[in-house]
CSV table of C-alpha atoms in Angstrom, one decimal:
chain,number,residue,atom,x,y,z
U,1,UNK,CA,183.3,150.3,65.1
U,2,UNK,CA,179.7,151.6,64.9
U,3,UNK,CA,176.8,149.6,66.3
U,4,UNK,CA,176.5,146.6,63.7
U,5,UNK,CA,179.8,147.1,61.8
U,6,UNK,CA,180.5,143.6,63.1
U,7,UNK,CA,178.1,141.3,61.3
U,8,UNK,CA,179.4,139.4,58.9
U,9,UNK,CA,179.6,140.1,55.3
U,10,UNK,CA,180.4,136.4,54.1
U,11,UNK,CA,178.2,133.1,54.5
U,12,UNK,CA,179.6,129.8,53.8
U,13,UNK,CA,175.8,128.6,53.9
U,14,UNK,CA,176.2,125.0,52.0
U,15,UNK,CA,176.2,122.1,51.8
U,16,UNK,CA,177.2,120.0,55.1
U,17,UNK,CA,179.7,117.5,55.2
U,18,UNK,CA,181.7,119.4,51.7
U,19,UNK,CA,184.5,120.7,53.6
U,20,UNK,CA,183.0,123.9,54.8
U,21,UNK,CA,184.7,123.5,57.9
U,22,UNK,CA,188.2,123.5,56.3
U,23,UNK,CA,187.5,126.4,54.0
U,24,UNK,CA,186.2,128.4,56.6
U,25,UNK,CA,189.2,128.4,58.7
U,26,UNK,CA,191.6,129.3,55.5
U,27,UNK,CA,189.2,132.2,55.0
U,28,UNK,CA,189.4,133.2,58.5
U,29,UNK,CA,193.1,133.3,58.5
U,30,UNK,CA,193.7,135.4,55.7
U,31,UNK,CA,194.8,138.9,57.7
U,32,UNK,CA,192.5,140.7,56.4
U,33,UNK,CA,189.7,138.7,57.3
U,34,UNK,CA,188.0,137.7,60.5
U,35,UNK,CA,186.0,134.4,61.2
U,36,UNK,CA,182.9,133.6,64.2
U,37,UNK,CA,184.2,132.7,67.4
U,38,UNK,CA,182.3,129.0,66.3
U,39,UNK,CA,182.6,128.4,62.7
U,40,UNK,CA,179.0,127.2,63.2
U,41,UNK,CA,176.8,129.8,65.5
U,42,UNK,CA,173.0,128.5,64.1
U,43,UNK,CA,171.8,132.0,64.8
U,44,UNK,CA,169.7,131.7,61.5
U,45,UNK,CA,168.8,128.0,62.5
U,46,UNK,CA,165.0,127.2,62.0
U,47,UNK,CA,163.1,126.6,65.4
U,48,UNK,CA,162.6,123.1,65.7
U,49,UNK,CA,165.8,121.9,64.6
U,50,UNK,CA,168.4,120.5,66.1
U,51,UNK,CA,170.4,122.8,65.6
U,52,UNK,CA,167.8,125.4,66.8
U,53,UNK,CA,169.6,127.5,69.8
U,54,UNK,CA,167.0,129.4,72.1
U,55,UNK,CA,169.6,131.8,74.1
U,56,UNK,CA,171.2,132.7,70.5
U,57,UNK,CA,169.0,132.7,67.6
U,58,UNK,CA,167.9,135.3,65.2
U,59,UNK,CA,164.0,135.7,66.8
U,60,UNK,CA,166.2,137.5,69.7
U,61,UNK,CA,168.0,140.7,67.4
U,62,UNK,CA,171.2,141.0,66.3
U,63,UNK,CA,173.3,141.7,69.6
U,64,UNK,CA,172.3,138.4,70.7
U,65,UNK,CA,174.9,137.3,68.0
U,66,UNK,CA,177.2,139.8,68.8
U,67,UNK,CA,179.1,137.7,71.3
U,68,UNK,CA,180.7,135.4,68.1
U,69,UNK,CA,182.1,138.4,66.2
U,70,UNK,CA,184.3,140.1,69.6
U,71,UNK,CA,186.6,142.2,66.6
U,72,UNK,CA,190.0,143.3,68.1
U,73,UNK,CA,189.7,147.1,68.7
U,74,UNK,CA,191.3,149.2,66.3
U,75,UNK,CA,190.6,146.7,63.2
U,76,UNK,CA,188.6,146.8,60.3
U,77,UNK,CA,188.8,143.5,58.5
U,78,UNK,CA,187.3,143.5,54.8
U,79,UNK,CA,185.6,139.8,55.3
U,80,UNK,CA,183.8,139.0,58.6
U,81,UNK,CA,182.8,135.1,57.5
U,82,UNK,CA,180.4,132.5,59.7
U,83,UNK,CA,179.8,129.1,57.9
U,84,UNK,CA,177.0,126.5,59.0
U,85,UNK,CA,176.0,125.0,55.9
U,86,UNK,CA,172.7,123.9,57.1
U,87,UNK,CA,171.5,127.3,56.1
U,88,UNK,CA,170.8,126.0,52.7
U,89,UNK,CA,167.7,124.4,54.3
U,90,UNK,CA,167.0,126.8,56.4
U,91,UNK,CA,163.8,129.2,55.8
U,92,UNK,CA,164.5,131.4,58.4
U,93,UNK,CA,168.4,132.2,57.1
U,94,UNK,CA,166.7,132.3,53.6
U,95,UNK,CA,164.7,134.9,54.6
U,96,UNK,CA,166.9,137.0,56.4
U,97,UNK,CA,170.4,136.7,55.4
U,98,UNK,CA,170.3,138.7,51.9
U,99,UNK,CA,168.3,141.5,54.1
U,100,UNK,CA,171.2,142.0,56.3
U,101,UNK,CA,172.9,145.9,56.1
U,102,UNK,CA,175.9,144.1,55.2
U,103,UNK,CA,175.0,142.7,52.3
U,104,UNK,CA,176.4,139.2,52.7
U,105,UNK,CA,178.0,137.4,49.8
U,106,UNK,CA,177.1,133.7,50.1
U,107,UNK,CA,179.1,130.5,49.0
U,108,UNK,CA,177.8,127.2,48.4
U,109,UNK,CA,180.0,123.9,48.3
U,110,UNK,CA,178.2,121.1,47.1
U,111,UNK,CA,179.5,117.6,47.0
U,112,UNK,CA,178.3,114.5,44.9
U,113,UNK,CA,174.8,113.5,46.2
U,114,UNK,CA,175.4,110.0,47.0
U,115,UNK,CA,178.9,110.8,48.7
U,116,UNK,CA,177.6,113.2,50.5
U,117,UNK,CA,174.8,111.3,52.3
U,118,UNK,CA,177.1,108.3,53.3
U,119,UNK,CA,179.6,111.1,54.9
U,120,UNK,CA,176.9,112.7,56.2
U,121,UNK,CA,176.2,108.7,57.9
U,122,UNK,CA,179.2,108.3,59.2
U,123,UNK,CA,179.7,111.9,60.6
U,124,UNK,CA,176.5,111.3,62.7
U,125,UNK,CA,177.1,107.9,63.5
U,126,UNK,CA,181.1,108.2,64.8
U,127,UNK,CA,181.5,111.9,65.2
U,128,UNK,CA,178.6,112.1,67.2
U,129,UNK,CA,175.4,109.4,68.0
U,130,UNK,CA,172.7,110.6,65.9
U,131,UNK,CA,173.1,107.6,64.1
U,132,UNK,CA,173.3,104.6,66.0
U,133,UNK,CA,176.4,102.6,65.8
U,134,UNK,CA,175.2,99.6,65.2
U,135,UNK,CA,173.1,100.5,62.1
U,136,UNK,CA,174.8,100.0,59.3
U,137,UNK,CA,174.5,102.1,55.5
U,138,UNK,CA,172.1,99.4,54.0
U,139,UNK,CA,169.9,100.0,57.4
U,140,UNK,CA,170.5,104.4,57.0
U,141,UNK,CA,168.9,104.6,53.9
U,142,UNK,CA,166.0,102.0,54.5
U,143,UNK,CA,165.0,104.1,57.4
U,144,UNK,CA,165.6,107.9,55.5
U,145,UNK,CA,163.8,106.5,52.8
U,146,UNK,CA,160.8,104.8,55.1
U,147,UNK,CA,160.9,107.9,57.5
U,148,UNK,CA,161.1,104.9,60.0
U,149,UNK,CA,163.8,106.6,63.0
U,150,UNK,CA,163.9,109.9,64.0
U,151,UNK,CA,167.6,110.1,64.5
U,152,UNK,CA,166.9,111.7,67.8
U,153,UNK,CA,165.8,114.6,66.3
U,154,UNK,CA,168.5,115.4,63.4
U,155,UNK,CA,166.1,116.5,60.6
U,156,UNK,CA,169.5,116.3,58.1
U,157,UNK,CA,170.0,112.8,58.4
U,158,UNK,CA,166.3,112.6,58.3
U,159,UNK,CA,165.7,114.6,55.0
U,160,UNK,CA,169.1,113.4,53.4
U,161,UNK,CA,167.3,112.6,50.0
U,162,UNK,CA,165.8,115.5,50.1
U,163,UNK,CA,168.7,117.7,51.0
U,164,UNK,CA,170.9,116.2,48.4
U,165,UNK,CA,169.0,117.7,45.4
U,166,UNK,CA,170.7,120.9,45.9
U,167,UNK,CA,169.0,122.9,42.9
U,168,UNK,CA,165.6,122.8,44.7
U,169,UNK,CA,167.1,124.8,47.3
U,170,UNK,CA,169.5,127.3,45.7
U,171,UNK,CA,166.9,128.8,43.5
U,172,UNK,CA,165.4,130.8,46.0
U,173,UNK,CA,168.5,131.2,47.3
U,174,UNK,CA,169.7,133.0,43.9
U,175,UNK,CA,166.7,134.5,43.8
U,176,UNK,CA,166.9,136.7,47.5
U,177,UNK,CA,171.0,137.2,46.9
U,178,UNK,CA,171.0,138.4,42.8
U,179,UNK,CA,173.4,137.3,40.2
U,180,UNK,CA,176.9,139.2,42.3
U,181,UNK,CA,175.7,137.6,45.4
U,182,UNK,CA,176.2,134.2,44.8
U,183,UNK,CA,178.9,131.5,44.0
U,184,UNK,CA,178.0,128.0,43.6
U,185,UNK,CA,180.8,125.4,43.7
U,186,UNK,CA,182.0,121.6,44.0
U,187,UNK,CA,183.8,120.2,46.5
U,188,UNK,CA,185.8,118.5,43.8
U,189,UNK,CA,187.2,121.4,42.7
U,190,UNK,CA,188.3,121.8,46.3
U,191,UNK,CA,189.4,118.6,46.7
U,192,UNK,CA,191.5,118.8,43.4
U,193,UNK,CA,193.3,122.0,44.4
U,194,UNK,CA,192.4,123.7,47.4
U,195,UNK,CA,195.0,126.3,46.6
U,196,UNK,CA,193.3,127.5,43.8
U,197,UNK,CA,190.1,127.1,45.0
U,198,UNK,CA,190.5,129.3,48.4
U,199,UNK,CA,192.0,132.1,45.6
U,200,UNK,CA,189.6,132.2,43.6
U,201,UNK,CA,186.9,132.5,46.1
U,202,UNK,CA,189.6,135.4,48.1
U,203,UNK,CA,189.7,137.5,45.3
U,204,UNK,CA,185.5,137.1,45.2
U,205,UNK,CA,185.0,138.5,48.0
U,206,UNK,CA,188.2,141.4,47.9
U,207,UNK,CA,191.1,139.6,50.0
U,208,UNK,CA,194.6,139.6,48.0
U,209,UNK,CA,194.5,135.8,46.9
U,210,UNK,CA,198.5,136.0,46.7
U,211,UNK,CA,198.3,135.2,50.9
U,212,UNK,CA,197.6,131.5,50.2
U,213,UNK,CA,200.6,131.0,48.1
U,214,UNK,CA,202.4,130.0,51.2
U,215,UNK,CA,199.4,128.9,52.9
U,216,UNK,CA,199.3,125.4,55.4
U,217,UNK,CA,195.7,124.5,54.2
U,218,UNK,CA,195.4,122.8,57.6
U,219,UNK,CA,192.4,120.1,57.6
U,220,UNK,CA,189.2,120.8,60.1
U,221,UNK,CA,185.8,118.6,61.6
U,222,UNK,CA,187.5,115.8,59.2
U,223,UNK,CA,185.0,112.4,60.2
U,224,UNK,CA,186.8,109.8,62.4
U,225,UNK,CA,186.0,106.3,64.2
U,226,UNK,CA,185.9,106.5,67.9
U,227,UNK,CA,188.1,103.2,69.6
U,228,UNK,CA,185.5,102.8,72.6
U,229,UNK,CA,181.5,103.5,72.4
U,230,UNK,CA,180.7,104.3,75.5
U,231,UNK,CA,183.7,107.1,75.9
U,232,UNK,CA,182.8,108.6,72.9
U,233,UNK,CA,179.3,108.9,74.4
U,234,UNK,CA,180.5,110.6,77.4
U,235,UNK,CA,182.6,112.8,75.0
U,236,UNK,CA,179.2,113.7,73.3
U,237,UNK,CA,177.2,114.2,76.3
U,238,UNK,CA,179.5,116.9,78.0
U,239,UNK,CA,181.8,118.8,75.3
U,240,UNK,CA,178.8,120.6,74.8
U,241,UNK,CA,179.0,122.1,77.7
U,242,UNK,CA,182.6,122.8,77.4
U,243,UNK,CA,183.0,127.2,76.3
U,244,UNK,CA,184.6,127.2,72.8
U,245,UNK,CA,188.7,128.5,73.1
U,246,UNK,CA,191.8,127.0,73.8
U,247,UNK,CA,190.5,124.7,76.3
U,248,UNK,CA,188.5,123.2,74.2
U,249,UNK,CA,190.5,123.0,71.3
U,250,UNK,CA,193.4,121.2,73.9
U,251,UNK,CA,190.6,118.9,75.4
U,252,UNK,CA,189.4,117.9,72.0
U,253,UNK,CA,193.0,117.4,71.3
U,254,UNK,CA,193.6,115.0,73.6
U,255,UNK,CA,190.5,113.1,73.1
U,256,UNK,CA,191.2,112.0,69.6
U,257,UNK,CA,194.4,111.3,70.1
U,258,UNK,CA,193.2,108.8,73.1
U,259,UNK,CA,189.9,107.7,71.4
U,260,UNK,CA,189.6,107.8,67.7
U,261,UNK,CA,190.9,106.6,64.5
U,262,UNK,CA,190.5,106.8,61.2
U,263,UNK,CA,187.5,105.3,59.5
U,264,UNK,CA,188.0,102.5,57.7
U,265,UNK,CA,187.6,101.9,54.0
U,266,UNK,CA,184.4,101.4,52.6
U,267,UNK,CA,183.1,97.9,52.2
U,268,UNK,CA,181.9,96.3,48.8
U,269,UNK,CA,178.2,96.6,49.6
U,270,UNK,CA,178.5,100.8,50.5
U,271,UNK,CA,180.3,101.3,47.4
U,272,UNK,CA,177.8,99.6,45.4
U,273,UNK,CA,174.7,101.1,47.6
U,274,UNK,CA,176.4,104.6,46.9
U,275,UNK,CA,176.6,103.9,43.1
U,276,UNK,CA,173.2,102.6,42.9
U,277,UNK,CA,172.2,105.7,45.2
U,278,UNK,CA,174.4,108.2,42.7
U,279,UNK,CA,171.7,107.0,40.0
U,280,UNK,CA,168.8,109.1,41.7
U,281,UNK,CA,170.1,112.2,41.5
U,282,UNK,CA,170.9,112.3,37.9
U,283,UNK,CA,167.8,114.4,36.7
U,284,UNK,CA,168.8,117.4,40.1
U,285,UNK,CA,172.2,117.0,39.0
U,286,UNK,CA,171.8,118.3,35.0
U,287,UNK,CA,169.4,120.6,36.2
U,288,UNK,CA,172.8,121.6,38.6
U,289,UNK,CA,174.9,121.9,36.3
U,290,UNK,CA,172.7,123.9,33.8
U,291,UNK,CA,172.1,126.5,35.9
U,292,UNK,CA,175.3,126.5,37.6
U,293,UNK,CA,177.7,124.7,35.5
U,294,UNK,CA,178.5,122.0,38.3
U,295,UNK,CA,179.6,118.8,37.1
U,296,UNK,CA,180.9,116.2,40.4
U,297,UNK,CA,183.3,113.5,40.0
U,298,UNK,CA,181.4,109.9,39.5
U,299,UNK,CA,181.7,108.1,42.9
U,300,UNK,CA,183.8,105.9,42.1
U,301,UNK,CA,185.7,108.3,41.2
U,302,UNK,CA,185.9,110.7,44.2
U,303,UNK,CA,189.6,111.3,45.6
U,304,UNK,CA,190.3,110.5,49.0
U,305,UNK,CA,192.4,113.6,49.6
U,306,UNK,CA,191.2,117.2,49.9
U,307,UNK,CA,189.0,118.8,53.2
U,308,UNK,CA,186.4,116.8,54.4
């Protein structure tokens, strides 16, 4: 392959906590595709975020990304895909990724504001500790509202209001890519058939959709409830350190088996905060669906089932 016939030519670059994750892996699989050795690199993370990555960010060139697409000699997949969804918010992926020479298509999931902030809670608070455990939903939004907690440092569940009125951010985004550039989706309509869903955005970008007739559609990053606190703090602390392969896919593995279950249902009091929430997002949400013929699934209405 010559010099930069490795970068990728597919972005999953929206929204976070709309089953990104999962649909990245189904795109990866497909034979003739090829997916980032980490679903999420950050390269085109904004400095100053958490996710920001000084040893591998975009400020460095291109080969300092190189190390995520390794393609198999003698190969030539159609789709090379990477998927961190934060890039939605990001200036410096706005700027940058519709410049590419491979002329990246770029997919956007979006989810249902107010179901998307309280996953986006309880991914931070039990996936990880950027939300502290004992703060409950009520407390979250108080303090996102307020700007009262700095979440150590996670600017998404710091701007969640902001970040959930997706229009203000894809404009640009529609703007840099062009019309044939962009698809905008819900994460309902994954949810409701994720066969048809992963087809339709296959034959999008070129790959025979007829591989995902007999597809597994197996579930990825799905949001659970660690058993102990102060493991799951240890598990936090060093898996970072931990190179991304089998190892740590075993590790991981093990972990959750040992230390995690699934969340439990949502109380009376979320559902109703995540109703009232839905309310505010009613004015970004036609202007959503007007320009991209979106529509999401009242809350109350939201199936359990489908990626997370």
């Amino acid at each position: 392959m010559t010099s930069l016939d490795w970068l990728p030519n597919f972005f999953i670059a929206g929204a976070p906590k709309a089953g990104t994750s999962s649909l990245h892996s189904y795109i990866a699989d497909h034979p003739d595709a090829f997916g980032s050795r980490e679903k999420e690199t950050y390269f085109f993370s904004d400095p100053g975020t958490h996710m920001f990555r000084p040893a591998a960010n975009a400020a460095l060139g291109l080969e300092a990304w190189h190390n995520q697409f390794r393609i198999p000699a003698g190969t030539r997949p159609k789709v090379i895909v990477e998927s961190t969804p934060s890039y939605l918010y990001s200036a410096r992926a706005l700027a940058l990724i519709p410049a590419l020479q491979s002329v990246p298509k770029c997919l956007f999931v979006l989810r249902e504001p107010a179901t998307q902030i309280y996953s986006l809670y309880t991914y931070f608070r039990d996936n990880w500790s950027w939300i502290p455990a004992e703060m409950n939903f009520e407390e979250f939004l108080a303090a996102a509202r307020a700007g009262s907690h700095d979440f150590g440092g996670n600017e998404l569940a710091q701007n969640a209001f902001a970040n959930a009125r997706y229009i203000d951010f894809l404009r640009p985004w529609h703007e840099a890519l062009g019309e044939g550039r962009i698809m905008v989706a819900s994460f309902d309509e994954l949810c409701a058939d994720e066969r048809a869903f992963t087809k339709r955005v296959a034959a999008w970008l070129g790959l025979d959709p007829a591989f995902y007739d007999t597809y597994a559609f197996p579930r990825e990053n799905e949001t659970y409830a660690p058993k102990n606190r102060a493991l799951h703090r240890l598990n936090v602390a060093v898996r970072g350190a931990i190179p991304r392969g089998a190892l740590y896919r075993g590790l991981r593995r093990l972990y959750r088996a040992a230390n995690t279950t699934k969340p439990g249902a949502k109380t009376d009091g979320d559902k109703a905060l995540i109703g009232a929430l839905a309310a505010e997002f009613a004015e970004a949400n036609a202007a959503l669906d007007a320009a991209y013929n979106i529509r999401f699934t009242p809350p109350t209405q939201e199936s359990s089932h489908g990626p997370r």
